[in-house]
mmCIF file of C-alpha atoms in Angstrom:
data_model
loop_
_atom_site.group_PDB
_atom_site.id
_atom_site.type_symbol
_atom_site.label_atom_id
_atom_site.label_comp_id
_atom_site.label_asym_id
_atom_site.label_seq_id
_atom_site.Cartn_x
_atom_site.Cartn_y
_atom_site.Cartn_z
ATOM 1 C CA MET A 1 -32.301 77.044 -63.141
ATOM 2 C CA ASP A 2 -35.860 77.550 -61.879
ATOM 3 C CA SER A 3 -37.348 75.583 -64.775
ATOM 4 C CA GLU A 4 -34.679 72.921 -64.384
ATOM 5 C CA PHE A 5 -35.507 72.578 -60.696
ATOM 6 C CA ILE A 6 -39.256 72.330 -61.368
ATOM 7 C CA ALA A 7 -38.715 69.681 -64.042
ATOM 8 C CA ALA A 8 -36.445 67.709 -61.704
ATOM 9 C CA VAL A 9 -39.017 67.865 -58.887
ATOM 10 C CA ILE A 10 -41.823 66.655 -61.178
ATOM 11 C CA THR A 11 -39.712 63.839 -62.613
ATOM 12 C CA GLY A 12 -38.565 62.778 -59.167
ATOM 13 C CA ALA A 13 -42.107 62.919 -57.777
ATOM 14 C CA ILE A 14 -43.320 60.584 -60.532
ATOM 15 C CA LEU A 15 -40.426 58.131 -60.156
ATOM 16 C CA ALA A 16 -40.842 57.936 -56.384
ATOM 17 C CA GLY A 17 -44.603 58.443 -56.284
ATOM 18 C CA MET A 18 -45.744 55.764 -58.746
ATOM 19 C CA PRO A 19 -44.654 52.808 -56.563
ATOM 20 C CA LEU A 20 -46.556 54.484 -53.724
ATOM 21 C CA LEU A 21 -49.595 54.988 -55.963
ATOM 22 C CA PHE A 22 -49.868 51.338 -56.982
ATOM 23 C CA THR A 23 -49.326 50.159 -53.415
ATOM 24 C CA ALA A 24 -51.651 52.698 -51.772
ATOM 25 C CA LEU A 25 -54.422 51.897 -54.278
ATOM 26 C CA GLY A 26 -54.102 48.268 -53.240
ATOM 27 C CA GLU A 27 -54.204 49.175 -49.556
ATOM 28 C CA THR A 28 -57.285 51.298 -50.194
ATOM 29 C CA ILE A 29 -59.118 48.227 -51.469
ATOM 30 C CA SER A 30 -57.928 46.132 -48.530
ATOM 31 C CA GLU A 31 -58.864 48.715 -45.912
ATOM 32 C CA GLN A 32 -62.309 49.252 -47.410
ATOM 33 C CA ALA A 33 -62.852 45.505 -46.996
ATOM 34 C CA GLY A 34 -61.758 45.621 -43.350
ATOM 35 C CA VAL A 35 -58.216 44.243 -43.646
ATOM 36 C CA LEU A 36 -55.276 46.340 -42.434
ATOM 37 C CA ASN A 37 -52.307 45.133 -44.437
ATOM 38 C CA ILE A 38 -49.223 45.901 -42.341
ATOM 39 C CA GLY A 39 -47.263 43.429 -44.474
ATOM 40 C CA LEU A 40 -47.650 45.700 -47.493
ATOM 41 C CA GLU A 41 -43.937 46.474 -47.686
ATOM 42 C CA GLY A 42 -43.094 42.773 -47.711
ATOM 43 C CA MET A 43 -45.363 42.352 -50.747
ATOM 44 C CA MET A 44 -43.672 45.322 -52.406
ATOM 45 C CA LEU A 45 -40.234 43.911 -51.695
ATOM 46 C CA PHE A 46 -41.007 40.437 -53.023
ATOM 47 C CA GLY A 47 -42.659 42.013 -56.058
ATOM 48 C CA ALA A 48 -39.551 44.128 -56.639
ATOM 49 C CA TYR A 49 -37.314 41.071 -56.448
ATOM 50 C CA GLY A 50 -39.514 38.874 -58.639
ATOM 51 C CA GLY A 51 -40.032 41.618 -61.188
ATOM 52 C CA PHE A 52 -36.329 42.429 -61.369
ATOM 53 C CA VAL A 53 -35.265 38.803 -61.767
ATOM 54 C CA VAL A 54 -37.728 38.116 -64.592
ATOM 55 C CA ALA A 55 -37.031 41.430 -66.348
ATOM 56 C CA ASN A 56 -33.280 40.789 -66.103
ATOM 57 C CA TRP A 57 -33.648 37.211 -67.386
ATOM 58 C CA SER A 58 -36.129 37.914 -70.188
ATOM 59 C CA GLY A 59 -35.146 41.415 -71.220
ATOM 60 C CA SER A 60 -38.838 42.371 -71.115
ATOM 61 C CA SER A 61 -40.058 44.944 -68.633
ATOM 62 C CA TRP A 62 -43.662 43.785 -69.159
ATOM 63 C CA LEU A 63 -42.820 40.226 -68.156
ATOM 64 C CA GLY A 64 -41.110 41.761 -65.151
ATOM 65 C CA PHE A 65 -44.245 43.711 -64.213
ATOM 66 C CA LEU A 66 -46.342 40.546 -64.583
ATOM 67 C CA ALA A 67 -43.936 38.605 -62.375
ATOM 68 C CA ALA A 68 -44.015 41.390 -59.783
ATOM 69 C CA LEU A 69 -47.807 41.309 -59.735
ATOM 70 C CA VAL A 70 -47.857 37.523 -59.284
ATOM 71 C CA ALA A 71 -45.153 37.657 -56.599
ATOM 72 C CA GLY A 72 -47.061 40.250 -54.573
ATOM 73 C CA MET A 73 -50.268 38.245 -54.891
ATOM 74 C CA ALA A 74 -48.452 35.098 -53.747
ATOM 75 C CA VAL A 75 -47.317 36.824 -50.548
ATOM 76 C CA SER A 76 -50.824 38.175 -49.947
ATOM 77 C CA LEU A 77 -52.027 34.567 -49.763
ATOM 78 C CA LEU A 78 -50.411 34.463 -46.325
ATOM 79 C CA MET A 79 -52.699 37.280 -45.211
ATOM 80 C CA VAL A 80 -55.660 35.449 -46.700
ATOM 81 C CA VAL A 81 -54.880 32.201 -44.891
ATOM 82 C CA PHE A 82 -53.883 33.549 -41.488
ATOM 83 C CA CYS A 83 -55.992 36.705 -41.181
ATOM 84 C CA VAL A 84 -59.041 36.343 -43.394
ATOM 85 C CA ARG A 85 -59.632 32.612 -43.052
ATOM 86 C CA MET A 86 -58.146 31.841 -39.619
ATOM 87 C CA GLY A 87 -58.901 35.199 -37.999
ATOM 88 C CA ARG A 88 -55.410 35.820 -36.636
ATOM 89 C CA ASP A 89 -54.242 39.289 -35.599
ATOM 90 C CA GLN A 90 -53.676 41.338 -38.748
ATOM 91 C CA ILE A 91 -50.935 43.507 -37.275
ATOM 92 C CA VAL A 92 -48.884 40.593 -35.937
ATOM 93 C CA VAL A 93 -49.203 38.610 -39.155
ATOM 94 C CA GLY A 94 -48.395 41.676 -41.241
ATOM 95 C CA ILE A 95 -45.193 42.363 -39.324
ATOM 96 C CA ALA A 96 -44.217 38.689 -39.658
ATOM 97 C CA ILE A 97 -44.755 38.860 -43.429
ATOM 98 C CA LEU A 98 -42.623 41.994 -43.685
ATOM 99 C CA LEU A 99 -39.732 40.514 -41.712
ATOM 100 C CA ALA A 100 -39.938 37.230 -43.602
ATOM 101 C CA MET A 101 -39.847 38.923 -47.011
ATOM 102 C CA GLU A 102 -36.942 41.153 -46.007
ATOM 103 C CA GLY A 103 -34.940 38.094 -44.995
ATOM 104 C CA LEU A 104 -36.038 35.955 -47.948
ATOM 105 C CA THR A 105 -35.298 38.535 -50.649
ATOM 106 C CA SER A 106 -31.908 39.326 -49.101
ATOM 107 C CA LEU A 107 -31.033 35.626 -49.030
ATOM 108 C CA LEU A 108 -32.233 34.993 -52.584
ATOM 109 C CA HIS A 109 -30.364 38.028 -53.886
ATOM 110 C CA ASP A 110 -27.165 36.914 -52.168
ATOM 111 C CA VAL A 111 -27.477 33.361 -53.550
ATOM 112 C CA GLN A 112 -28.349 34.420 -57.079
ATOM 113 C CA TYR A 113 -26.175 37.465 -57.592
ATOM 114 C CA GLY A 114 -23.623 37.310 -54.779
ATOM 115 C CA HIS A 115 -22.254 40.782 -54.421
ATOM 116 C CA SER A 116 -22.939 41.808 -58.009
ATOM 117 C CA TYR A 117 -25.680 44.265 -58.800
ATOM 118 C CA PRO A 118 -26.761 43.879 -62.447
ATOM 119 C CA ARG A 119 -28.697 46.783 -63.886
ATOM 120 C CA LEU A 120 -31.634 46.850 -66.247
ATOM 121 C CA ASP A 121 -31.842 48.967 -69.372
ATOM 122 C CA ALA A 122 -34.044 52.030 -69.188
ATOM 123 C CA VAL A 123 -37.710 51.322 -69.874
ATOM 124 C CA PRO A 124 -38.862 52.885 -73.180
ATOM 125 C CA THR A 125 -41.128 55.901 -72.832
ATOM 126 C CA VAL A 126 -44.270 56.905 -74.704
ATOM 127 C CA SER A 127 -44.719 60.578 -75.599
ATOM 128 C CA ILE A 128 -48.168 62.094 -75.882
ATOM 129 C CA PRO A 129 -48.151 64.255 -79.030
ATOM 130 C CA GLY A 130 -48.454 67.944 -78.293
ATOM 131 C CA LEU A 131 -48.563 67.632 -74.507
ATOM 132 C CA SER A 132 -44.986 66.381 -74.273
ATOM 133 C CA LYS A 133 -43.815 69.636 -75.900
ATOM 134 C CA ILE A 134 -45.230 71.868 -73.165
ATOM 135 C CA PRO A 135 -42.336 73.909 -71.714
ATOM 136 C CA VAL A 136 -40.841 72.772 -68.402
ATOM 137 C CA VAL A 137 -43.472 70.185 -67.417
ATOM 138 C CA GLY A 138 -44.250 68.534 -70.764
ATOM 139 C CA SER A 139 -41.361 66.095 -70.954
ATOM 140 C CA SER A 140 -41.674 65.291 -67.244
ATOM 141 C CA LEU A 141 -45.403 64.511 -67.246
ATOM 142 C CA PHE A 142 -46.204 63.323 -70.757
ATOM 143 C CA ASP A 143 -43.110 61.364 -71.795
ATOM 144 C CA GLN A 144 -43.306 58.358 -69.480
ATOM 145 C CA PRO A 145 -43.173 54.556 -69.674
ATOM 146 C CA LEU A 146 -46.473 52.977 -70.643
ATOM 147 C CA ILE A 147 -46.844 51.482 -67.139
ATOM 148 C CA PHE A 148 -47.156 55.054 -65.832
ATOM 149 C CA TYR A 149 -50.304 55.584 -67.905
ATOM 150 C CA VAL A 150 -51.590 52.205 -66.703
ATOM 151 C CA GLY A 151 -51.209 53.498 -63.151
ATOM 152 C CA ILE A 152 -53.184 56.629 -63.950
ATOM 153 C CA ALA A 153 -55.911 54.528 -65.561
ATOM 154 C CA LEU A 154 -56.050 52.325 -62.457
ATOM 155 C CA ILE A 155 -57.116 55.349 -60.401
ATOM 156 C CA PHE A 156 -60.347 55.528 -62.375
ATOM 157 C CA VAL A 157 -60.768 51.746 -62.500
ATOM 158 C CA VAL A 158 -60.434 51.366 -58.729
ATOM 159 C CA GLY A 159 -62.742 54.331 -58.145
ATOM 160 C CA TRP A 160 -65.389 52.860 -60.460
ATOM 161 C CA VAL A 161 -65.141 49.397 -58.909
ATOM 162 C CA LEU A 162 -65.413 50.701 -55.331
ATOM 163 C CA TYR A 163 -68.275 53.149 -55.881
ATOM 164 C CA LYS A 164 -70.112 52.102 -59.051
ATOM 165 C CA SER A 165 -70.174 48.296 -58.996
ATOM 166 C CA ASN A 166 -71.825 45.592 -56.895
ATOM 167 C CA LEU A 167 -68.391 44.186 -56.064
ATOM 168 C CA GLY A 168 -67.322 47.562 -54.702
ATOM 169 C CA LEU A 169 -70.497 47.810 -52.637
ATOM 170 C CA ASN A 170 -69.757 44.392 -51.158
ATOM 171 C CA ILE A 171 -66.130 45.341 -50.473
ATOM 172 C CA ARG A 172 -67.160 48.461 -48.583
ATOM 173 C CA ALA A 173 -69.864 46.568 -46.713
ATOM 174 C CA ALA A 174 -67.257 43.983 -45.650
ATOM 175 C CA GLY A 175 -65.340 46.798 -43.983
ATOM 176 C CA TRP A 176 -68.228 48.779 -42.541
ATOM 177 C CA LYS A 177 -71.037 46.285 -41.868
ATOM 178 C CA PRO A 178 -69.798 42.716 -42.368
ATOM 179 C CA VAL A 179 -72.682 41.240 -40.337
ATOM 180 C CA ALA A 180 -75.229 42.983 -42.561
ATOM 181 C CA LEU A 181 -73.393 41.760 -45.645
ATOM 182 C CA ASP A 182 -73.458 38.215 -44.292
ATOM 183 C CA ASN A 183 -77.173 38.513 -43.532
ATOM 184 C CA ALA A 184 -77.711 39.566 -47.151
ATOM 185 C CA GLY A 185 -76.291 36.199 -48.219
ATOM 186 C CA VAL A 186 -72.862 37.409 -49.403
ATOM 187 C CA ASP A 187 -69.749 35.500 -48.321
ATOM 188 C CA VAL A 188 -67.742 38.072 -46.327
ATOM 189 C CA LEU A 189 -64.595 35.939 -46.299
ATOM 190 C CA LYS A 190 -64.703 35.584 -50.084
ATOM 191 C CA ILE A 191 -65.031 39.339 -50.546
ATOM 192 C CA ARG A 192 -62.142 39.996 -48.167
ATOM 193 C CA THR A 193 -60.064 37.365 -49.962
ATOM 194 C CA ILE A 194 -60.619 39.115 -53.297
ATOM 195 C CA ALA A 195 -59.678 42.458 -51.733
ATOM 196 C CA VAL A 196 -56.481 41.146 -50.124
ATOM 197 C CA LEU A 197 -55.344 39.380 -53.305
ATOM 198 C CA SER A 198 -55.962 42.595 -55.253
ATOM 199 C CA THR A 199 -53.902 44.464 -52.690
ATOM 200 C CA GLY A 200 -51.023 41.995 -53.028
ATOM 201 C CA ALA A 201 -51.100 42.255 -56.814
ATOM 202 C CA LEU A 202 -50.968 46.070 -56.767
ATOM 203 C CA ALA A 203 -48.317 46.173 -54.036
ATOM 204 C CA GLY A 204 -46.200 43.732 -56.026
ATOM 205 C CA LEU A 205 -46.662 45.919 -59.105
ATOM 206 C CA GLY A 206 -45.559 48.917 -57.048
ATOM 207 C CA GLY A 207 -42.417 47.047 -56.050
ATOM 208 C CA GLY A 208 -41.860 46.044 -59.660
ATOM 209 C CA TYR A 209 -42.131 49.677 -60.760
ATOM 210 C CA LEU A 210 -39.587 50.628 -58.101
ATOM 211 C CA ALA A 211 -37.055 48.020 -59.239
ATOM 212 C CA ILE A 212 -37.604 48.103 -62.998
ATOM 213 C CA VAL A 213 -38.416 51.758 -63.748
ATOM 214 C CA THR A 214 -37.301 53.896 -60.812
ATOM 215 C CA ALA A 215 -34.048 52.172 -59.832
ATOM 216 C CA GLY A 216 -33.282 49.720 -62.629
ATOM 217 C CA ILE A 217 -31.739 47.480 -59.999
ATOM 218 C CA PHE A 218 -32.674 45.365 -57.000
ATOM 219 C CA VAL A 219 -30.939 45.776 -53.660
ATOM 220 C CA PRO A 220 -32.059 44.252 -50.343
ATOM 221 C CA PHE A 221 -34.369 46.462 -48.246
ATOM 222 C CA MET A 222 -34.760 48.866 -51.175
ATOM 223 C CA THR A 223 -38.335 49.802 -50.267
ATOM 224 C CA GLY A 224 -37.051 51.698 -47.214
ATOM 225 C CA GLY A 225 -40.396 52.162 -45.462
ATOM 226 C CA MET A 226 -42.456 52.922 -48.567
ATOM 227 C CA GLY A 227 -45.021 50.292 -47.605
ATOM 228 C CA PHE A 228 -45.796 52.110 -44.367
ATOM 229 C CA ILE A 229 -46.006 55.428 -46.194
ATOM 230 C CA ALA A 230 -48.494 53.807 -48.594
ATOM 231 C CA ILE A 231 -50.626 52.737 -45.610
ATOM 232 C CA VAL A 232 -50.702 56.335 -44.390
ATOM 233 C CA ILE A 233 -51.615 57.593 -47.868
ATOM 234 C CA ALA A 234 -54.460 55.090 -48.092
ATOM 235 C CA MET A 235 -55.794 56.091 -44.672
ATOM 236 C CA LEU A 236 -55.634 59.804 -45.415
ATOM 237 C CA GLY A 237 -57.139 59.209 -48.871
ATOM 238 C CA ARG A 238 -60.419 58.187 -47.175
ATOM 239 C CA GLY A 239 -61.100 55.540 -49.791
ATOM 240 C CA ARG A 240 -60.859 58.031 -52.679
ATOM 241 C CA PRO A 241 -58.332 57.032 -55.393
ATOM 242 C CA VAL A 242 -57.846 60.644 -56.565
ATOM 243 C CA TRP A 243 -56.714 61.646 -53.071
ATOM 244 C CA VAL A 244 -54.413 58.634 -53.094
ATOM 245 C CA LEU A 245 -52.818 59.999 -56.294
ATOM 246 C CA ILE A 246 -52.317 63.438 -54.742
ATOM 247 C CA GLY A 247 -50.832 61.960 -51.580
ATOM 248 C CA SER A 248 -48.507 59.688 -53.549
ATOM 249 C CA LEU A 249 -47.128 62.573 -55.605
ATOM 250 C CA LEU A 250 -46.656 64.763 -52.521
ATOM 251 C CA PHE A 251 -44.730 62.044 -50.741
ATOM 252 C CA GLY A 252 -42.880 61.386 -53.980
ATOM 253 C CA ILE A 253 -41.650 64.974 -53.853
ATOM 254 C CA ALA A 254 -40.439 64.438 -50.296
ATOM 255 C CA LEU A 255 -38.573 61.316 -51.384
ATOM 256 C CA SER A 256 -36.921 62.946 -54.386
ATOM 257 C CA ILE A 257 -36.285 66.521 -53.268
ATOM 258 C CA ALA A 258 -32.597 65.816 -52.602
ATOM 259 C CA THR A 259 -31.844 65.094 -56.254
ATOM 260 C CA ALA A 260 -33.613 68.256 -57.361
ATOM 261 C CA LEU A 261 -31.743 70.408 -54.828
ATOM 262 C CA GLN A 262 -28.376 68.927 -55.803
ATOM 263 C CA LEU A 263 -29.193 69.617 -59.451
ATOM 264 C CA VAL A 264 -29.426 73.337 -58.737
ATOM 265 C CA GLY A 265 -26.314 73.333 -56.556
ATOM 266 C CA VAL A 266 -27.881 73.169 -53.086
ATOM 267 C CA GLN A 267 -26.035 70.689 -50.886
ATOM 268 C CA ILE A 268 -27.930 69.205 -47.980
ATOM 269 C CA SER A 269 -27.117 66.510 -45.442
ATOM 270 C CA THR A 270 -27.996 62.966 -46.520
ATOM 271 C CA ASP A 271 -29.287 62.219 -43.027
ATOM 272 C CA LEU A 272 -31.684 65.145 -43.252
ATOM 273 C CA ILE A 273 -32.892 64.003 -46.676
ATOM 274 C CA ASN A 274 -33.578 60.504 -45.390
ATOM 275 C CA MET A 275 -35.738 62.033 -42.649
ATOM 276 C CA LEU A 276 -37.938 64.059 -44.993
ATOM 277 C CA PRO A 277 -40.490 61.383 -46.019
ATOM 278 C CA PHE A 278 -41.080 60.334 -42.423
ATOM 279 C CA VAL A 279 -41.307 63.924 -41.217
ATOM 280 C CA ALA A 280 -43.889 64.420 -43.969
ATOM 281 C CA VAL A 281 -45.808 61.390 -42.649
ATOM 282 C CA ILE A 282 -45.853 62.820 -39.108
ATOM 283 C CA VAL A 283 -46.964 66.253 -40.337
ATOM 284 C CA ALA A 284 -49.688 64.750 -42.541
ATOM 285 C CA LEU A 285 -51.020 62.637 -39.694
ATOM 286 C CA ALA A 286 -50.983 65.596 -37.311
ATOM 287 C CA LEU A 287 -52.863 67.815 -39.774
ATOM 288 C CA PHE A 288 -55.324 65.445 -41.393
ATOM 289 C CA ALA A 289 -55.711 62.289 -39.285
ATOM 290 C CA ARG A 290 -58.807 63.615 -37.515
ATOM 291 C CA GLN A 291 -60.477 64.281 -40.864
ATOM 292 C CA SER A 292 -59.935 60.727 -42.060
ATOM 293 C CA TYR A 293 -62.385 57.995 -41.302
ATOM 294 C CA LEU A 294 -61.736 54.282 -41.388
ATOM 295 C CA PRO A 295 -64.121 51.350 -41.809
ATOM 296 C CA ALA A 296 -65.718 50.293 -38.535
ATOM 297 C CA ALA A 297 -64.582 46.671 -38.907
ATOM 298 C CA LEU A 298 -61.006 47.489 -39.962
ATOM 299 C CA ALA A 299 -58.505 44.954 -38.562
ATOM 300 C CA LEU A 300 -61.318 42.946 -36.945
ATOM 301 C CA PRO A 301 -61.661 39.283 -37.949
ATOM 302 C CA PHE A 302 -65.081 38.130 -39.096
ATOM 303 C CA GLU A 303 -66.728 34.992 -37.783
ATOM 304 C CA ARG A 304 -70.258 34.019 -38.731
ATOM 305 C CA GLY A 305 -72.684 34.167 -35.836
ATOM 306 C CA LYS A 306 -70.563 36.642 -33.842
ATOM 307 C CA ARG A 307 -71.181 40.380 -33.608
#
């Protein structure tokens, strides 16, 4: 039973943590560029809906993931227009995006499916020879859909871009010293636009993973606060993708612990289970918030000629 419980916890952490990983990686890019993306959950939700619809229509999970990415990027255009280009309040616009996407996806789902809830087939998995045979953890960690390995690869890609490339240097400068970046002849608004679109794409992909792999179904409001958890993970990750991975898996455990406990015969109140992720957020903020540092220009609009 101990090994069964451990395997269930690992599997649940991956299923719940991967949508958080994609989304928090996107938020990391956005925050480093100085844009606080409160509408992250709306991008996830629209990505989940778009990905589910295309995967259900085409029978291809990869077309679904592509549609989710495009859907999330489309929503992020609202942040680009209102916050990056027009300099409107990022928090107000983000909340508006979230509420709009919740209403829109609920309406579209009701129109398209009524009260039916079609399900997708399970996404095929790829086993890593040798590693997938490791007792207890092998099948949980090394027998996953290919998109899981793409997510792991993205950790290194995002880390390299942010800290080893000129684009990453410009992104971080847009969040820390946008005036200096502008004086160096780099278009701050263009850099922030690239960052926000990247965030939308990854958040949409996170929503697509949630609908296509984790749940196999789309239901209105299915993200359940995951976008806000991803914002916390990105803040506590301090711009480091590896810390974002660790945070995503830890919160994934909090989200999935109920299933693991029920598997070993421990019954626990559903209300208490629903509280766990948000209790974990409060505890994490209380313990580590002072150790995190955020870009100096985060959530501040940039206008040339103003300091």
